[in-house]
mmCIF file of C-alpha atoms in Angstrom:
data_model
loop_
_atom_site.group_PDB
_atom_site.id
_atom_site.type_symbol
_atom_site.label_atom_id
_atom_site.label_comp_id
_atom_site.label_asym_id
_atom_site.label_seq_id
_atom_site.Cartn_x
_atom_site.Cartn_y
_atom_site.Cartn_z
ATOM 1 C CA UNK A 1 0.000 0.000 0.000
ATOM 2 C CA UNK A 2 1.225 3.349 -0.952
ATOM 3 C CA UNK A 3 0.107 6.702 0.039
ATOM 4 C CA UNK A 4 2.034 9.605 -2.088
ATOM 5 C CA UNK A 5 0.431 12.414 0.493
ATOM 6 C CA UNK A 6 1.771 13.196 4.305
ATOM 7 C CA UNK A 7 -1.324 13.947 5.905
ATOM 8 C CA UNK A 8 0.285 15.294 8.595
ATOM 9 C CA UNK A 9 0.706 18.836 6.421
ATOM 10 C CA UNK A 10 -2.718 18.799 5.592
ATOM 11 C CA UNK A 11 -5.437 21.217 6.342
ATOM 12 C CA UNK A 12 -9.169 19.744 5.191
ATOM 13 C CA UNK A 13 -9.387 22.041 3.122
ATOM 14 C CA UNK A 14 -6.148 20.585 1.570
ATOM 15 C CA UNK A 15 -7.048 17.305 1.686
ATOM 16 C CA UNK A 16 -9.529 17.685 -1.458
ATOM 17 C CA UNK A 17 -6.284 18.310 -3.706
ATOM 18 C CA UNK A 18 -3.783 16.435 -2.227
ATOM 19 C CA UNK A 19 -5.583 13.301 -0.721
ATOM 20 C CA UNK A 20 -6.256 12.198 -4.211
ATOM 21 C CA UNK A 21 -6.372 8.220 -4.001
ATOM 22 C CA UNK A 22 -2.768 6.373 -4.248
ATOM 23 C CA UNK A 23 -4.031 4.270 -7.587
ATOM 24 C CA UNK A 24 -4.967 7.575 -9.427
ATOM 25 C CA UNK A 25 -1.799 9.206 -8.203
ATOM 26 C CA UNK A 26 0.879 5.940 -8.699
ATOM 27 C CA UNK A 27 -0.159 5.846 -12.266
ATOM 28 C CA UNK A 28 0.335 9.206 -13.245
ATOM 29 C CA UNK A 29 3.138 9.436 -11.672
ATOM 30 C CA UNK A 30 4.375 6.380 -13.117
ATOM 31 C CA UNK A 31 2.661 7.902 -16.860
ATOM 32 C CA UNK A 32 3.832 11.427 -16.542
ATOM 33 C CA UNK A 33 6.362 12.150 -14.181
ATOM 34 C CA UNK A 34 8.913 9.820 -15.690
ATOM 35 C CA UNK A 35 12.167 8.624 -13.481
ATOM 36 C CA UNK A 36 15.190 9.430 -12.126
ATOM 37 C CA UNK A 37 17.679 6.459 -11.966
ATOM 38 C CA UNK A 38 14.920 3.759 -10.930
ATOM 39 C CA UNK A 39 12.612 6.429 -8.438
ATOM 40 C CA UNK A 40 9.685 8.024 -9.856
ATOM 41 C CA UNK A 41 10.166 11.509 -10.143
ATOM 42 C CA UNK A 42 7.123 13.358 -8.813
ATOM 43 C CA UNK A 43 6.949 17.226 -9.421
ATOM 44 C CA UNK A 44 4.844 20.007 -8.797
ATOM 45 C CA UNK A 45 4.456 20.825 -12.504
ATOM 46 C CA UNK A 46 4.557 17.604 -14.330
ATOM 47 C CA UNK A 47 2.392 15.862 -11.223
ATOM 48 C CA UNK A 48 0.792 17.365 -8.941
ATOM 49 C CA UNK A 49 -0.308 20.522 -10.929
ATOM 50 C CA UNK A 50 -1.474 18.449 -13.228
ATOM 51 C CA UNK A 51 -3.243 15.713 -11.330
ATOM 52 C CA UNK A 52 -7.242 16.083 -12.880
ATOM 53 C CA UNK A 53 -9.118 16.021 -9.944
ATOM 54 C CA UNK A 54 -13.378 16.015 -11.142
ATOM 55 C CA UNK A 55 -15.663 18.990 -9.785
ATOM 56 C CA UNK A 56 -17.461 17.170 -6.831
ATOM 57 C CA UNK A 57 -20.610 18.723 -4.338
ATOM 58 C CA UNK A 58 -19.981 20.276 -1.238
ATOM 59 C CA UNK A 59 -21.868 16.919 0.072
ATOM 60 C CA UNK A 60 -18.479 14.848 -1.389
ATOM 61 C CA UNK A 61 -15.795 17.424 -0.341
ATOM 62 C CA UNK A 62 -17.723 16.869 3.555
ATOM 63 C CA UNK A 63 -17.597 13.054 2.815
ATOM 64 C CA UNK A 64 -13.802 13.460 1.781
ATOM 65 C CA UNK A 65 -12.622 15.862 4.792
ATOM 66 C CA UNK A 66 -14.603 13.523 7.205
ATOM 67 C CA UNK A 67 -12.675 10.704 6.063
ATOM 68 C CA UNK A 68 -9.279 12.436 6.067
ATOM 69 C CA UNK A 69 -10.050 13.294 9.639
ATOM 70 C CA UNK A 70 -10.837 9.800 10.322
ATOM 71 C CA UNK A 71 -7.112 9.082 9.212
ATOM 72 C CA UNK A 72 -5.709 11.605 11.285
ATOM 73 C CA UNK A 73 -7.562 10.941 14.537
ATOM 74 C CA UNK A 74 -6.685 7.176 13.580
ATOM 75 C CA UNK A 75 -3.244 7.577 13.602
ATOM 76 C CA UNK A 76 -3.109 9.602 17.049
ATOM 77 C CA UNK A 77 -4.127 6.487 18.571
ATOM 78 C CA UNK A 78 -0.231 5.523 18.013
ATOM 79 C CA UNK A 79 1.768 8.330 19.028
ATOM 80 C CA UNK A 80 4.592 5.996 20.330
ATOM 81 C CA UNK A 81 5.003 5.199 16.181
ATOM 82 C CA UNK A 82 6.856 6.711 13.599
ATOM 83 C CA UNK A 83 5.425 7.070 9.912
ATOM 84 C CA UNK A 84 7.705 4.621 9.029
ATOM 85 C CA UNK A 85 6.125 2.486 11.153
ATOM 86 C CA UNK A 86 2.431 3.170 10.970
ATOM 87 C CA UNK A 87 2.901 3.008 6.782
ATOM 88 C CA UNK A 88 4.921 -0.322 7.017
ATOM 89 C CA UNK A 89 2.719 -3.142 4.961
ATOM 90 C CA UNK A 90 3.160 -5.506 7.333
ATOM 91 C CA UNK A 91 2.619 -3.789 10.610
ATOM 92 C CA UNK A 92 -0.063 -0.825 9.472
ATOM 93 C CA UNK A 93 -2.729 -1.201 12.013
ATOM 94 C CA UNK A 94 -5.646 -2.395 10.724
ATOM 95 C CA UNK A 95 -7.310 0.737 12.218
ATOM 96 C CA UNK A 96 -5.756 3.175 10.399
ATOM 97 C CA UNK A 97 -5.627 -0.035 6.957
ATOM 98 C CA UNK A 98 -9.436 0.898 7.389
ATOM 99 C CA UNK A 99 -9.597 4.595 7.453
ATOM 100 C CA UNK A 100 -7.251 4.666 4.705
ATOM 101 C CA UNK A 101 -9.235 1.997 2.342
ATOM 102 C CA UNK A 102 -12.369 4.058 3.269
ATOM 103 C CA UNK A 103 -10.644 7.430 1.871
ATOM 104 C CA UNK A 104 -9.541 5.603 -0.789
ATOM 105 C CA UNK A 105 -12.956 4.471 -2.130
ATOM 106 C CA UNK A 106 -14.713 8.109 -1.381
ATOM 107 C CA UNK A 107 -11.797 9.765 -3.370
ATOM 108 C CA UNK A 108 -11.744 7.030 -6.336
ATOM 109 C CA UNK A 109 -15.883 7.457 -6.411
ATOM 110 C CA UNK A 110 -15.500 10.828 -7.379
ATOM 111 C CA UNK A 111 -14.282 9.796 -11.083
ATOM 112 C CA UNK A 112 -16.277 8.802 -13.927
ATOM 113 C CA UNK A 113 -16.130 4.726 -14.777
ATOM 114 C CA UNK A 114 -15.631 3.653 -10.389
ATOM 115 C CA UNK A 115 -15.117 0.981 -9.716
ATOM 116 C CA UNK A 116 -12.257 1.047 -12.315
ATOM 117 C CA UNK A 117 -12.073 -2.402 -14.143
ATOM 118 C CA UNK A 118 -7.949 -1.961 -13.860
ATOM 119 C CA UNK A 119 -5.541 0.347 -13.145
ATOM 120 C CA UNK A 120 -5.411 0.725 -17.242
ATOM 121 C CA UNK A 121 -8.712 1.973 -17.015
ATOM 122 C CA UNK A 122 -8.296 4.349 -14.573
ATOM 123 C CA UNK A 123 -5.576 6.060 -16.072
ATOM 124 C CA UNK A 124 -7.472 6.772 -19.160
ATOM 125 C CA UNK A 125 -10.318 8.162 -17.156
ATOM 126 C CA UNK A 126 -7.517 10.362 -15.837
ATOM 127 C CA UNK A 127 -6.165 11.106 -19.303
ATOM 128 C CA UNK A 128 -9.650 12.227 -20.509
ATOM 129 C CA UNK A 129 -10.412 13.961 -17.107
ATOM 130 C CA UNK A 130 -6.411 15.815 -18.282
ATOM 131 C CA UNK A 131 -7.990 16.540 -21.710
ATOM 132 C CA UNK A 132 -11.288 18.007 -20.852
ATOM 133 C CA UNK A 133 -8.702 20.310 -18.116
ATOM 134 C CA UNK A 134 -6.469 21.526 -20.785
ATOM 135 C CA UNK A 135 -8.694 21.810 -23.846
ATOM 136 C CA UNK A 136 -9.080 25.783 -24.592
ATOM 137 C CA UNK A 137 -12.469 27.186 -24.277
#
């Protein structure tokens, strides 16, 4: 499991940008932000300014901030734990697992096409989500 976002730094009203959920963000990182040596390079212009994020209601952002919330209450249950060790695969509580999956699904059922068949098919929902953002008016 991998979460590209410390939501440590987050405000909720940051978490609508940058919570974005870890399959839409892996793959266009992977797709756009290309690599240095073997890491994925992930930028502010090539990534994360770039990341198409759908128009939701004020009903989904309160859904979404709720849920990030849930995270970061979750993981001040384990203040004796470092990052490191709360995000470890094998020894993430199941707690904070939880919160995280729940997030996860909120954040992924704001795009057109959920529940993605494959990753594949998520990234071109991105890529036409991209389109639609850059296409002059």
């Amino acid at each position: 499991m991998k979460y590209p976002y410390n939501v440590n730094l987050l405000t909720q009203q940051q978490a609508l940008k940058a919570l974005q959920d870890p399959f839409e963000v892996d793959g266009w990182v992977k797709t756009v932000g290309g690599r240095l040596k073997t890491d994925y390079r992930y930028s502010a212009q090539l990534c994360y300014n770039t990341f198409p994020f759908p128009k939701i209601s004020d009903e989904k952002k309160q859904e979404i901030e709720s849920a990030a919330e849930k995270v970061l209450i979750t993981r001040e249950y384990y203040p004796e734990k470092t990052l490191a060790e709360l995000y470890d695969p094998d020894k993430m509580p199941q707690d904070l697992r939880e919160a995280h999956a729940k997030l996860d699904d909120i954040v992924e059922s704001c795009y057109p096409g959920y529940p993605f068949a494959s990753d594949e098919a998520r990234l071109e929902c991105l890529f036409k989500l991209y389109e639609k953002m850059t296409a002059k008016k």
